[in-house]
Amino acid sequence: MGIIIESIKIRKLKYWRFYMKKFNLAILGPMGSVGQEILKILNERNLPINQLKLLATKKYEGIEIVICGNKYTVEEITDESFNYIDILFMAVSAETSKIYTPIAVRKGVFVIDNSSAYRMDVDVPLVIPEINPDDIMENKGIIANPNCSTIIALTALNELNKFSPITKIIASTYQAVSGAGKEGVLELEEQMGKHVNGLEITPKIFTSRILHNVIPHIDNFTDNGYTLEEMKMVNESKKILHNDSIEITCTSVRVPVLRSHSISIFIETKEPILVDKAKELLSNTEGVRLMDDIDNMIYPTPLESTDKDDIFVGRVRKDIRSNGLNLWCCGDQIRKGAATNAVQIAELLISKTLHSREC
Amino acid sequence: MGIIIESIKIRKLKYWRFYMKKFNLAILGPMGSVGQEILKILNERNLPINQLKLLATKKYEGIEIVICGNKYTVEEITDESFNYIDILFMAVSAETSKIYTPIAVRKGVFVIDNSSAYRMDVDVPLVIPEINPDDIMENKGIIANPNCSTIIALTALNELNKFSPITKIIASTYQAVSGAGKEGVLELEEQMGKHVNGLEITPKIFTSRILHNVIPHIDNFTDNGYTLEEMKMVNESKKILHNDSIEITCTSVRVPVLRSHSISIFIETKEPILVDKAKELLSNTEGVRLMDDIDNMIYPTPLESTDKDDIFVGRVRKDIRSNGLNLWCCGDQIRKGAATNAVQIAELLISKTLHSREC
């Protein structure tokens, strides 16, 4: 992709198309979990949309989707599909993104890419709107949406990090099967049906049976023994926080939860943060809801955070070391961990442009 | 308990009863998960048993249990039950242990207590036979069996710690429902049946629904915001390792797994340990089986470690820091995490005494 994208001049957001008041949006991959959620969220939020196209391969052509009283018909993707599109949500695999993103960008479309294809490219902003909104200002037509666990963890840690820079993050994740797409959900549901009926269970998309099990393996392994999923947390966090010196390590684990990822996080900060101060900061963090009242057994679980946009944080505790804190967070990885963040990026693109127009 | 126990003189293991060749054993709580597993393991292993009594409250009196062709009948516990017993496995709650342990000890019985009642008492050895066997030598009649997650983590780390002392442990657990006893298993199975049949689910023993969920709360909360379960890992580890300066922090989480706990562990050691060296040490650790071959997708899961005595370790990776290592371990918390460790302590009591007799 490098060559194609790099040949395009940096586009400032005063781009001509944004002088219009309403925008033409498209979703590539509207039949997947993230694509469907983006469609839902676009209908929930008040974006200035002129037209919204759903693009997919031929096999989905003609499928009708009704959301909030609006009917959409899936169109087959062709070379002409990107004409007159302002913002394209790329809700497909990294491989597919690498095929279509350069084509869309060449046609002047802003691509918000949900895949990992361009996240670490130096000229592609990787954006969590609550954390590094200004990063979108200089781009070559692509804004990358970070990895779900990275979004969940960093959104939770944002105000703590501003108060006293985080020097170390040690994360262990508890990731839902829907992180592996609809097939992951089907696999868990199917295994549960088989178990209840006493039938034999054979894993398909997961490497082991996921019912009554946890699997310390998400995405492919890399040369250093970490998985790609774990290295996304390491590398993407540094890019989003503009901090190469932060020490991050992660163990990513699949658990038999349908939706919403949980993360057990240990952090060290430059200056110690007292628990009460940490709770105050968390309760004032944009996109975060503090659920930490152990006297009343209040702490987040993935079930409670399902279908919500907020990241839920609890179990805030001081480590033995004066500058260490433990916390537990849960977030819907399809909403804030993917679709909501992507729509927020679109809103940011639009509002920053509208704002600059008014100046 | 303190007063009663402290009044008894320290018993060296050259105690008269051990001059006999075969021993009278008893299990208090033979109907619970751990009690039943102790019975099973005593039948699997070659202990010099003269008589094995199963003691319980009146409601279980007369129940017959057949294991390995041996039939046992549960007896009601009375003040006379402990007469002529050499070793008593206490497989009951801390509250019940506090009632019966002092009575048994006064009758000259060695109690191997599986509960948390006496673990942190200064004159009660807390023993993992692979790690601190000699600690059993000075006792006042009680040997405490550590918390399950503590046994699993420390057994895994034993040779690493001997090679280069561990200075820091950060653990996040993935604990099976059977850690909450048979009721925990029943609750998950019942919720699964209800889910498959579309019925409403109401949590009973867990604070939230456990099906399709994970709950960051095991045992009661303490004043510092940690749970008792988390503090057991912290305090018991220091006692077992005879190391008060080791920094330990833990987040204990219940997951919808039937049996076998998993732990994501980050350690820092005094001197760095290279990954290859760590794997060599782990493959030579007593009670540990290294399962770490990511090229062939080999790593432990709780399902694979169920019903095994070994602790399975994999995903060994170097942290960014030169003295940090990540690893993932799974162990059957009812076997090595409880019953097997208790039987190993009994074996140790017997063999150390038999050995001293031969001298």
XYZ file of C-alpha atoms in Angstrom:
718
model
C 0.000 0.000 0.000
C 2.884 2.290 0.906
C 3.664 3.522 -2.603
C 0.115 4.301 -3.616
C -0.731 6.221 -0.470
C 2.537 8.070 -0.176
C 2.133 9.475 -3.675
C -0.938 11.373 -2.561
C -0.331 14.816 -1.084
C -1.158 15.370 2.553
C -4.746 16.476 2.709
C -5.563 19.164 5.179
C -9.087 18.959 6.413
C -10.128 22.162 4.672
C -10.678 19.820 1.747
C -13.318 21.074 -0.674
C -15.834 18.343 -0.015
C -16.254 19.413 3.576
C -17.574 22.790 2.557
C -20.792 20.948 1.855
C -23.132 20.620 4.742
C -24.065 16.941 4.473
C -21.829 14.036 3.622
C -21.910 10.843 1.641
C -20.860 7.897 3.797
C -20.289 4.264 2.962
C -19.589 1.084 4.891
C -17.528 -1.638 3.298
C -18.378 -4.904 5.079
C -21.887 -4.090 6.368
C -22.691 -7.754 7.035
C -19.953 -8.245 9.644
C -20.316 -7.501 13.382
C -18.472 -4.189 13.181
C -20.143 -3.082 9.928
C -23.590 -3.739 11.370
C -22.715 -1.907 14.553
C -21.422 1.117 12.599
C -24.725 1.202 10.725
C -26.619 1.059 14.025
C -24.509 3.807 15.607
C -24.798 6.074 12.560
C -28.549 5.775 12.992
C -28.336 6.476 16.733
C -26.167 9.593 16.441
C -26.908 12.803 14.657
C -24.348 12.869 11.848
C -24.974 15.161 8.873
C -25.484 12.353 6.376
C -26.612 12.962 2.823
C -26.352 9.376 1.619
C -25.230 6.125 3.269
C -24.119 3.269 1.034
C -23.575 -0.320 2.121
C -20.939 -2.035 0.000
C -20.130 -5.743 -0.044
C -19.168 -8.557 -2.363
C -21.681 -9.820 -4.910
C -23.080 -12.537 -2.644
C -24.669 -9.956 -0.337
C -26.028 -7.734 -3.163
C -29.656 -6.767 -2.727
C -29.925 -7.675 0.941
C -32.147 -5.152 2.713
C -31.404 -3.934 6.231
C -33.886 -1.830 8.197
C -32.487 0.159 11.125
C -34.362 2.879 13.039
C -36.987 2.933 10.311
C -34.379 3.490 7.610
C -34.030 0.886 4.887
C -30.657 0.179 3.289
C -29.907 -2.121 0.380
C -26.476 -3.710 0.098
C -24.727 -2.872 -3.171
C -22.039 -4.889 -4.860
C -18.683 -3.155 -4.625
C -17.267 -2.018 -7.982
C -14.615 0.440 -9.126
C -17.339 3.083 -9.319
C -18.646 2.519 -5.756
C -16.377 5.135 -4.198
C -17.417 7.985 -6.503
C -18.831 10.915 -4.522
C -18.190 9.180 -1.197
C -16.768 11.487 1.496
C -16.065 9.002 4.278
C -15.764 5.239 3.932
C -15.857 2.953 6.973
C -13.640 -0.011 6.178
C -15.102 -2.848 8.292
C -13.279 -5.733 6.672
C -10.102 -7.765 7.246
C -6.643 -6.239 6.891
C -6.174 -8.173 3.650
C -9.376 -6.792 2.122
C -8.612 -3.320 3.419
C -5.262 -3.397 1.624
C -7.097 -4.023 -1.644
C -9.836 -1.394 -1.362
C -8.329 1.382 0.775
C -5.814 2.531 -1.890
C -8.562 2.551 -4.537
C -10.863 4.629 -2.318
C -8.086 7.017 -1.312
C -7.169 7.579 -4.951
C -10.773 8.592 -5.556
C -10.481 11.223 -2.823
C -12.398 9.281 -0.159
C -11.456 9.539 3.530
C -11.097 5.984 4.768
C -11.638 5.133 8.443
C -10.029 1.737 8.559
C -11.045 -0.653 11.270
C -8.469 -3.260 10.338
C -4.837 -3.415 11.405
C -3.639 -2.834 7.802
C -2.364 0.741 8.153
C -2.318 1.338 11.914
C 1.439 1.478 12.290
C 2.142 3.435 9.056
C 3.916 6.652 10.018
C 1.655 8.802 7.861
C -1.589 7.231 9.045
C -3.082 8.727 12.222
C -4.205 6.141 14.766
C -6.922 7.844 16.749
C -8.931 7.504 19.937
C -10.959 10.736 19.803
C -10.863 11.219 23.596
C -7.057 10.957 23.591
C -5.393 12.198 20.406
C -8.071 13.960 18.308
C -5.603 16.405 16.767
C -3.698 13.553 15.160
C -6.375 13.310 12.469
C -5.470 16.754 11.147
C -2.578 15.538 9.055
C -3.392 12.482 7.027
C -3.194 11.125 3.507
C -6.780 9.994 3.368
C -6.637 7.184 5.904
C -7.425 7.313 9.614
C -6.842 4.027 11.406
C -9.091 2.782 14.183
C -6.996 1.075 16.891
C -7.273 -2.485 18.148
C -10.253 -3.064 20.440
C -8.327 -3.909 23.637
C -6.016 -0.962 23.039
C -8.993 1.403 22.760
C -10.576 -0.026 25.915
C -7.392 0.134 28.012
C -6.210 3.555 26.849
C -9.633 5.188 27.138
C -9.723 3.971 30.741
C -6.221 5.255 31.472
C -6.457 8.637 29.718
C -6.895 11.015 32.673
C -4.545 9.004 34.907
C -1.883 9.349 32.236
C -2.490 13.088 31.931
C -2.255 13.526 35.699
C 0.967 11.563 36.048
C 2.524 9.983 32.970
C 2.195 6.209 32.896
C 5.598 4.539 32.689
C 4.507 0.894 32.644
C 1.395 -1.078 31.673
C 0.994 -4.807 32.335
C -2.285 -6.076 30.913
C -4.008 -9.457 30.930
C -7.116 -9.593 28.807
C -10.349 -11.590 28.996
C -11.623 -11.270 25.401
C -15.094 -12.197 24.195
C -15.666 -14.685 21.369
C -17.332 -11.995 19.230
C -13.853 -10.524 18.886
C -13.393 -13.370 16.399
C -16.516 -12.229 14.514
C -19.935 -13.834 14.252
C -18.305 -17.244 13.768
C -16.847 -16.965 17.281
C -20.299 -16.424 18.759
C -21.754 -19.268 16.720
C -18.964 -21.596 17.867
C -19.586 -20.923 21.567
C -23.368 -21.216 21.161
C -23.014 -24.437 19.170
C -20.648 -25.973 21.727
C -23.042 -25.055 24.517
C -25.966 -26.739 22.728
C -23.841 -29.844 22.157
C -22.712 -29.931 25.789
C -26.266 -29.653 27.121
C -27.323 -32.474 24.782
C -24.286 -34.616 25.576
C -22.819 -34.454 22.059
C -19.136 -34.396 21.135
C -17.519 -30.990 20.674
C -14.945 -30.279 17.956
C -13.291 -26.849 17.779
C -13.494 -25.063 14.433
C -12.260 -21.486 14.454
C -10.657 -21.526 17.912
C -7.619 -23.749 18.464
C -9.233 -25.491 21.441
C -12.765 -25.912 22.654
C -13.854 -22.507 24.016
C -16.798 -23.743 26.101
C -15.607 -24.160 29.714
C -12.138 -23.123 28.664
C -9.901 -20.095 28.185
C -7.333 -19.905 25.383
C -4.152 -17.790 25.713
C -3.889 -17.200 21.979
C -5.511 -14.482 19.844
C -4.309 -13.748 16.284
C -1.031 -15.143 14.946
C 2.191 -15.564 16.855
C 5.129 -13.272 16.135
C 8.855 -14.000 16.316
C 9.204 -12.685 19.881
C 6.685 -15.197 21.259
C 3.929 -12.620 21.649
C 0.799 -12.776 19.514
C -0.053 -10.024 17.038
C -2.977 -9.151 19.338
C -0.571 -8.608 22.235
C 1.857 -6.596 20.110
C -0.999 -4.370 18.891
C -1.534 -3.250 22.503
C 2.212 -2.599 22.863
C 2.849 -0.755 19.601
C -0.460 1.027 19.073
C -0.485 2.404 22.630
C 2.929 4.002 22.109
C 1.767 5.609 18.864
C -1.534 6.890 20.298
C 0.123 8.247 23.460
C 3.086 9.689 21.492
C 5.301 7.955 24.007
C 7.909 5.480 22.853
C 9.423 5.010 26.283
C 6.301 3.638 27.982
C 6.853 -0.030 28.911
C 3.897 -2.180 27.906
C 3.395 -5.892 28.065
C 0.248 -7.896 27.465
C -1.197 -11.400 27.627
C -4.306 -11.760 25.440
C -6.729 -14.506 26.366
C -9.992 -15.646 24.786
C -12.749 -16.424 27.296
C -16.260 -17.898 26.825
C -17.988 -14.523 26.982
C -20.220 -13.515 24.067
C -19.423 -9.834 23.971
C -17.350 -7.178 25.751
C -13.679 -7.493 26.622
C -12.304 -7.209 30.155
C -8.750 -6.237 31.029
C -6.838 -6.593 34.288
C -4.407 -3.679 34.200
C -1.408 -2.892 36.359
C 0.190 0.518 35.823
C 3.118 2.409 37.200
C 3.086 6.185 36.938
C 5.858 8.769 37.134
C 4.480 10.151 40.376
C 2.308 8.018 42.649
C -1.471 8.438 42.294
C -3.485 7.788 45.438
C -6.515 5.525 45.046
C -8.981 8.308 45.872
C -7.331 10.628 43.365
C -7.350 7.840 40.761
C -11.076 7.325 41.317
C -11.692 11.069 41.013
C -9.728 11.143 37.751
C -11.550 8.085 36.421
C -14.948 9.541 37.258
C -13.974 12.614 35.222
C -12.585 10.672 32.265
C -14.491 11.150 29.010
C -15.986 7.881 27.833
C -15.414 6.167 31.181
C -17.894 5.171 33.856
C -16.408 4.425 37.278
C -18.077 1.391 38.895
C -16.110 0.942 42.075
C -18.032 0.424 45.276
C -16.875 -2.851 46.764
C -19.010 -2.413 49.894
C -21.996 -2.821 47.609
C -20.306 -5.393 45.337
C -20.155 -2.900 42.505
C -17.499 -3.512 39.853
C -17.726 -3.975 36.107
C -18.399 -7.248 34.336
C -18.522 -7.793 30.576
C -22.264 -8.553 30.666
C -23.028 -5.156 32.167
C -20.861 -3.293 29.664
C -22.354 -5.058 26.640
C -24.069 -2.709 24.167
C -22.759 0.372 25.967
C -20.355 2.983 24.631
C -18.639 3.706 27.943
C -15.641 1.846 29.285
C -16.451 0.634 32.802
C -13.670 0.755 35.382
C -13.501 -0.649 38.905
C -11.388 -2.562 41.435
C -8.990 0.394 41.681
C -6.268 -0.573 44.152
C -2.865 0.642 45.144
C -0.005 -1.725 44.485
C 2.481 -2.425 47.232
C 4.805 -0.070 45.403
C 3.890 3.535 45.905
C 3.620 4.292 42.199
C 1.612 1.230 41.145
C -2.129 0.861 40.624
C -4.316 -2.103 39.685
C -7.595 -1.655 37.922
C -10.167 -3.727 36.071
C -12.010 -2.470 33.023
C -14.698 -3.805 30.721
C -15.813 -2.411 27.398
C -17.947 -3.519 24.492
C -15.273 -4.275 21.922
C -17.707 -3.978 19.014
C -18.956 -0.564 20.135
C -16.236 1.628 21.701
C -13.612 -0.985 20.801
C -14.481 -0.637 17.106
C -17.671 0.879 15.667
C -18.283 3.740 18.112
C -14.651 4.837 17.921
C -14.834 4.770 14.104
C -18.018 6.877 14.079
C -16.415 9.275 16.595
C -13.509 9.643 14.167
C -15.998 10.482 11.407
C -17.635 13.068 13.671
C -14.223 14.504 14.420
C -13.370 14.732 10.727
C -16.646 16.515 10.090
C -16.636 18.818 13.131
C -13.021 19.864 12.809
C -13.672 20.731 9.179
C -16.931 22.488 9.879
C -15.183 24.388 12.610
C -12.322 25.488 10.359
C -14.892 26.573 7.766
C -16.542 28.864 10.291
C -13.266 30.559 11.173
C -7.700 -20.907 68.092
C -4.429 -19.290 69.107
C -4.593 -20.105 72.798
C -5.458 -23.754 72.428
C -2.805 -24.482 69.860
C -0.068 -22.423 71.416
C -0.431 -24.295 74.678
C 0.643 -27.493 72.980
C 4.375 -28.171 72.862
C 6.084 -28.228 69.499
C 5.921 -31.769 68.239
C 9.005 -33.029 66.488
C 8.215 -35.606 63.873
C 9.904 -38.372 65.815
C 6.542 -38.629 67.486
C 5.750 -42.067 68.831
C 2.877 -42.830 66.522
C 5.117 -42.687 63.499
C 7.174 -45.596 64.718
C 4.282 -47.731 63.553
C 4.436 -48.860 59.956
C 0.897 -48.071 58.843
C -1.201 -45.079 59.751
C -4.768 -44.228 60.581
C -6.041 -41.454 58.359
C -9.306 -39.552 58.328
C -10.981 -37.011 56.094
C -13.298 -34.443 57.606
C -15.602 -33.228 54.824
C -15.512 -36.241 52.490
C -18.613 -35.110 50.585
C -17.082 -31.852 49.320
C -15.031 -31.498 46.110
C -11.689 -31.481 47.928
C -12.616 -34.266 50.356
C -13.705 -36.519 47.518
C -10.540 -35.758 45.584
C -8.358 -36.534 48.631
C -10.123 -39.897 48.910
C -9.496 -40.558 45.221
C -5.814 -39.575 45.450
C -5.241 -41.654 48.593
C -6.535 -44.613 46.582
C -4.314 -43.744 43.599
C -1.100 -43.379 45.582
C 0.674 -45.920 47.696
C 0.392 -44.513 51.223
C 0.933 -46.878 54.172
C -2.666 -46.693 55.374
C -3.982 -48.877 58.177
C -7.447 -47.352 58.382
C -9.173 -44.505 56.516
C -12.166 -42.863 58.160
C -14.614 -40.496 56.476
C -16.099 -38.041 58.951
C -19.023 -35.710 58.344
C -22.057 -34.228 60.004
C -24.997 -36.486 60.851
C -26.837 -35.875 57.583
C -24.188 -37.767 55.602
C -23.872 -40.646 58.082
C -24.036 -44.074 56.478
C -23.389 -42.902 52.918
C -21.228 -45.472 51.147
C -18.494 -44.449 48.732
C -16.693 -46.995 46.543
C -13.346 -45.926 45.105
C -10.835 -48.250 43.376
C -12.774 -51.225 44.690
C -12.565 -49.973 48.263
C -15.800 -49.234 50.094
C -15.967 -46.460 52.676
C -18.886 -45.535 54.903
C -19.260 -41.978 56.136
C -19.335 -41.732 59.932
C -20.887 -38.975 61.982
C -18.238 -36.838 63.634
C -18.190 -37.031 67.435
C -15.719 -36.181 70.177
C -14.430 -39.739 69.915
C -13.864 -39.660 66.150
C -10.271 -38.499 66.421
C -9.112 -41.264 68.770
C -6.251 -43.270 67.258
C -6.153 -41.045 64.130
C -2.621 -40.160 62.990
C -3.360 -37.727 60.194
C -6.602 -35.862 59.609
C -7.339 -34.102 56.312
C -9.469 -31.090 57.107
C -11.497 -30.503 53.927
C -14.025 -28.064 55.313
C -14.500 -24.295 55.574
C -12.223 -22.125 57.730
C -15.076 -21.719 60.223
C -15.555 -25.478 60.612
C -11.809 -26.050 60.722
C -11.535 -23.620 63.628
C -14.011 -25.765 65.550
C -12.541 -29.214 64.908
C -8.804 -28.593 64.401
C -8.119 -27.675 68.068
C -10.073 -30.737 69.238
C -8.145 -33.057 66.915
C -4.801 -31.494 67.817
C -5.509 -31.930 71.535
C -6.070 -35.628 70.835
C -2.620 -35.832 69.264
C -3.769 -35.886 65.644
C -1.728 -34.218 62.893
C -4.127 -31.995 60.993
C -3.500 -31.092 57.348
C -5.836 -28.169 57.005
C -7.082 -27.241 53.586
C -8.858 -24.116 54.759
C -7.391 -20.666 55.289
C -7.981 -20.857 59.092
C -4.383 -21.280 60.255
C -2.317 -20.513 57.151
C -0.844 -17.282 58.399
C -0.265 -18.396 62.028
C 3.438 -18.076 62.779
C 3.665 -21.550 64.309
C 1.765 -23.305 61.519
C 3.879 -24.420 58.551
C 2.356 -23.550 55.173
C 3.750 -26.098 52.778
C 4.126 -26.818 49.087
C 6.179 -30.041 49.230
C 8.188 -29.180 46.079
C 9.182 -25.812 47.588
C 9.471 -25.798 51.374
C 9.249 -29.434 52.575
C 11.480 -28.833 55.582
C 8.994 -26.337 57.007
C 6.817 -29.232 58.186
C 9.506 -30.355 60.642
C 8.535 -27.876 63.338
C 4.830 -27.744 63.939
C 2.291 -27.876 66.726
C 0.102 -30.461 65.068
C -1.209 -28.416 62.163
C 0.198 -28.172 58.655
C -1.685 -25.731 56.456
C -2.323 -26.344 52.775
C -1.981 -23.086 50.811
C -4.583 -21.375 48.656
C -5.089 -23.057 45.280
C -3.889 -20.188 43.065
C -0.869 -19.692 45.315
C 0.083 -23.374 44.953
C -0.352 -23.246 41.174
C 1.672 -20.047 40.709
C 4.495 -20.892 43.124
C 4.902 -24.467 41.898
C 5.318 -23.044 38.387
C 7.842 -20.444 39.532
C 9.923 -22.627 41.865
C 13.020 -23.282 39.741
C 12.987 -19.793 38.226
C 13.042 -18.383 41.750
C 15.909 -20.660 42.756
C 17.923 -19.667 39.672
C 17.426 -15.932 40.180
C 15.310 -14.712 43.086
C 11.952 -13.322 42.006
C 11.536 -9.717 43.147
C 8.050 -9.024 41.766
C 4.970 -11.044 40.811
C 1.944 -9.525 39.079
C -0.777 -12.140 38.628
C -4.204 -12.078 36.998
C -6.194 -15.237 37.531
C -8.868 -17.032 35.522
C -10.483 -19.218 38.199
C -12.896 -22.084 37.578
C -16.361 -22.194 39.140
C -15.502 -25.387 41.030
C -13.254 -23.187 43.157
C -16.552 -22.187 44.769
C -17.378 -25.852 45.436
C -19.938 -28.119 43.823
C -22.514 -25.315 44.000
C -20.362 -23.273 41.626
C -20.401 -26.059 39.056
C -24.147 -26.561 39.477
C -24.759 -22.832 39.016
C -22.864 -22.686 35.701
C -24.495 -25.888 34.412
C -27.952 -24.676 35.439
C -27.434 -21.273 33.789
C -26.290 -22.989 30.618
C -29.391 -25.189 30.512
C -31.591 -22.141 31.065
C -29.798 -20.171 28.343
C -30.167 -22.980 25.789
C -33.874 -23.227 26.654
C -34.398 -19.471 26.629
C -35.237 -19.228 30.340
C -34.391 -16.369 32.675
C -31.152 -16.635 34.656
C -30.837 -15.475 38.271
C -27.441 -15.652 40.025
C -27.357 -17.529 43.335
C -23.915 -18.071 44.770
C -22.006 -15.771 42.405
C -22.692 -12.023 42.585
C -23.474 -11.836 38.867
C -24.468 -14.332 36.237
C -21.353 -16.427 35.494
C -22.495 -17.831 32.147
C -20.975 -15.668 29.368
C -19.412 -13.466 31.988
C -16.300 -13.045 34.147
C -16.466 -11.676 37.699
C -13.517 -9.825 39.292
C -14.466 -10.860 42.795
C -13.550 -14.038 44.711
C -13.996 -14.285 48.488
C -14.689 -11.219 50.648
C -13.224 -7.772 50.209
C -10.621 -6.492 52.654
C -9.966 -2.946 53.826
C -7.268 -2.287 51.232
C -9.655 -2.932 48.326
C -8.186 -6.348 47.533
C -10.195 -9.507 48.061
C -9.137 -12.128 50.598
C -8.401 -14.404 47.630
C -5.968 -11.829 46.236
C -4.350 -11.231 49.622
C -3.860 -14.985 50.093
C -1.598 -14.990 47.037
C 0.308 -11.990 48.420
C 0.746 -13.148 52.023
C 0.973 -16.909 51.595
C 3.604 -16.602 48.859
C 5.849 -14.552 51.138
C 5.507 -17.135 53.902
C 6.139 -20.141 51.644
C 9.121 -18.502 49.927
C 10.494 -17.138 53.250
C 10.766 -13.803 51.498
C 9.019 -10.764 52.923
C 10.537 -8.364 50.432
C 9.048 -9.955 47.314
C 6.484 -7.596 45.746
C 3.293 -9.410 44.841
C 0.031 -8.136 43.493
C -2.928 -10.071 42.186
C -6.316 -9.688 40.520
C -8.525 -12.747 41.055
C -11.263 -13.343 38.520
C -13.935 -16.029 38.246
C -14.452 -17.360 34.707
C -17.044 -19.801 33.296
C -14.655 -22.760 33.334
C -15.722 -25.889 35.218
C -12.353 -26.883 36.613
C -8.689 -25.840 36.639
C -7.434 -22.341 37.294
C -5.287 -20.364 34.854
C -2.949 -17.535 35.812
C -1.289 -14.887 33.670
C 1.938 -14.144 35.518
C 4.473 -11.370 35.085
C 7.660 -11.681 37.121
C 10.782 -9.666 37.628
C 13.896 -11.464 38.848
C 17.059 -10.216 40.507
C 19.138 -11.156 37.476
C 17.545 -11.432 34.044
C 16.552 -14.941 32.910
C 16.648 -15.532 29.155
C 13.575 -17.206 27.658
C 15.497 -20.340 26.648
C 16.958 -20.651 30.135
C 13.517 -20.101 31.664
C 12.102 -22.899 29.502
C 14.970 -25.189 30.512
C 14.331 -24.416 34.181
C 10.578 -24.941 33.779
C 11.077 -28.264 32.033
C 13.170 -29.367 35.030
C 10.734 -28.091 37.662
C 9.199 -30.790 39.838
C 5.445 -30.910 39.385
C 5.540 -28.761 36.253
C 4.993 -29.716 32.630
C 6.248 -27.210 30.060
C 3.789 -26.833 27.150
C 5.347 -24.112 25.075
C 5.604 -24.652 21.356
C 3.800 -21.801 19.668
C 4.777 -22.992 16.163
C 2.530 -25.958 16.809
C -0.060 -23.967 18.807
C 0.958 -25.705 22.019
C 0.185 -23.872 25.255
C -1.818 -24.861 28.308
C -5.561 -24.421 28.705
C -7.617 -25.295 31.779
C -9.422 -28.109 29.957
C -6.139 -29.895 29.234
C -4.898 -29.558 32.806
C -8.131 -30.835 34.363
C -7.695 -34.010 36.419
C -3.902 -33.790 36.229
C -1.448 -33.273 39.084
C 1.074 -31.256 37.089
C 1.003 -27.511 36.663
C 1.161 -26.725 32.935
C 3.217 -23.721 31.863
C 3.537 -22.015 28.483
C 3.624 -18.669 26.640
C 7.007 -17.891 28.204
C 8.077 -14.496 26.907
C 10.622 -11.869 27.770
C 9.233 -8.544 28.887
C 10.580 -5.391 27.319
C 12.605 -4.974 30.503
C 15.594 -7.240 30.671
C 14.595 -8.773 33.984
C 10.911 -9.367 33.264
C 9.189 -12.538 32.069
C 5.574 -13.309 31.205
C 4.162 -16.782 31.500
C 0.821 -18.537 31.498
C 0.032 -21.487 33.741
C -2.925 -23.783 34.288
C -3.461 -26.257 37.084
C -6.299 -28.338 38.454
C -7.138 -26.398 41.599
C -8.865 -29.385 43.214
C -5.889 -31.687 42.626
C -2.487 -29.938 42.962
C -4.245 -26.768 44.124
C -5.754 -28.635 47.095
C -6.092 -32.425 47.436
C -2.850 -33.589 45.822
C -0.825 -31.038 47.765
C -2.506 -32.172 51.006
C -1.746 -35.837 50.274
C 1.849 -34.882 49.378
C 2.105 -33.213 52.796
C 0.868 -36.441 54.406
C 3.476 -38.386 52.436
C 6.108 -35.922 53.566
C 5.061 -36.298 57.215
C 5.275 -40.051 56.890
C 8.489 -40.255 54.851
C 10.402 -37.722 56.901
C 9.464 -39.618 60.041
C 10.155 -43.032 58.562
C 13.451 -41.652 57.350
C 14.372 -40.295 60.784
C 13.413 -43.653 62.291
C 15.872 -45.419 59.996
C 18.697 -43.115 61.037
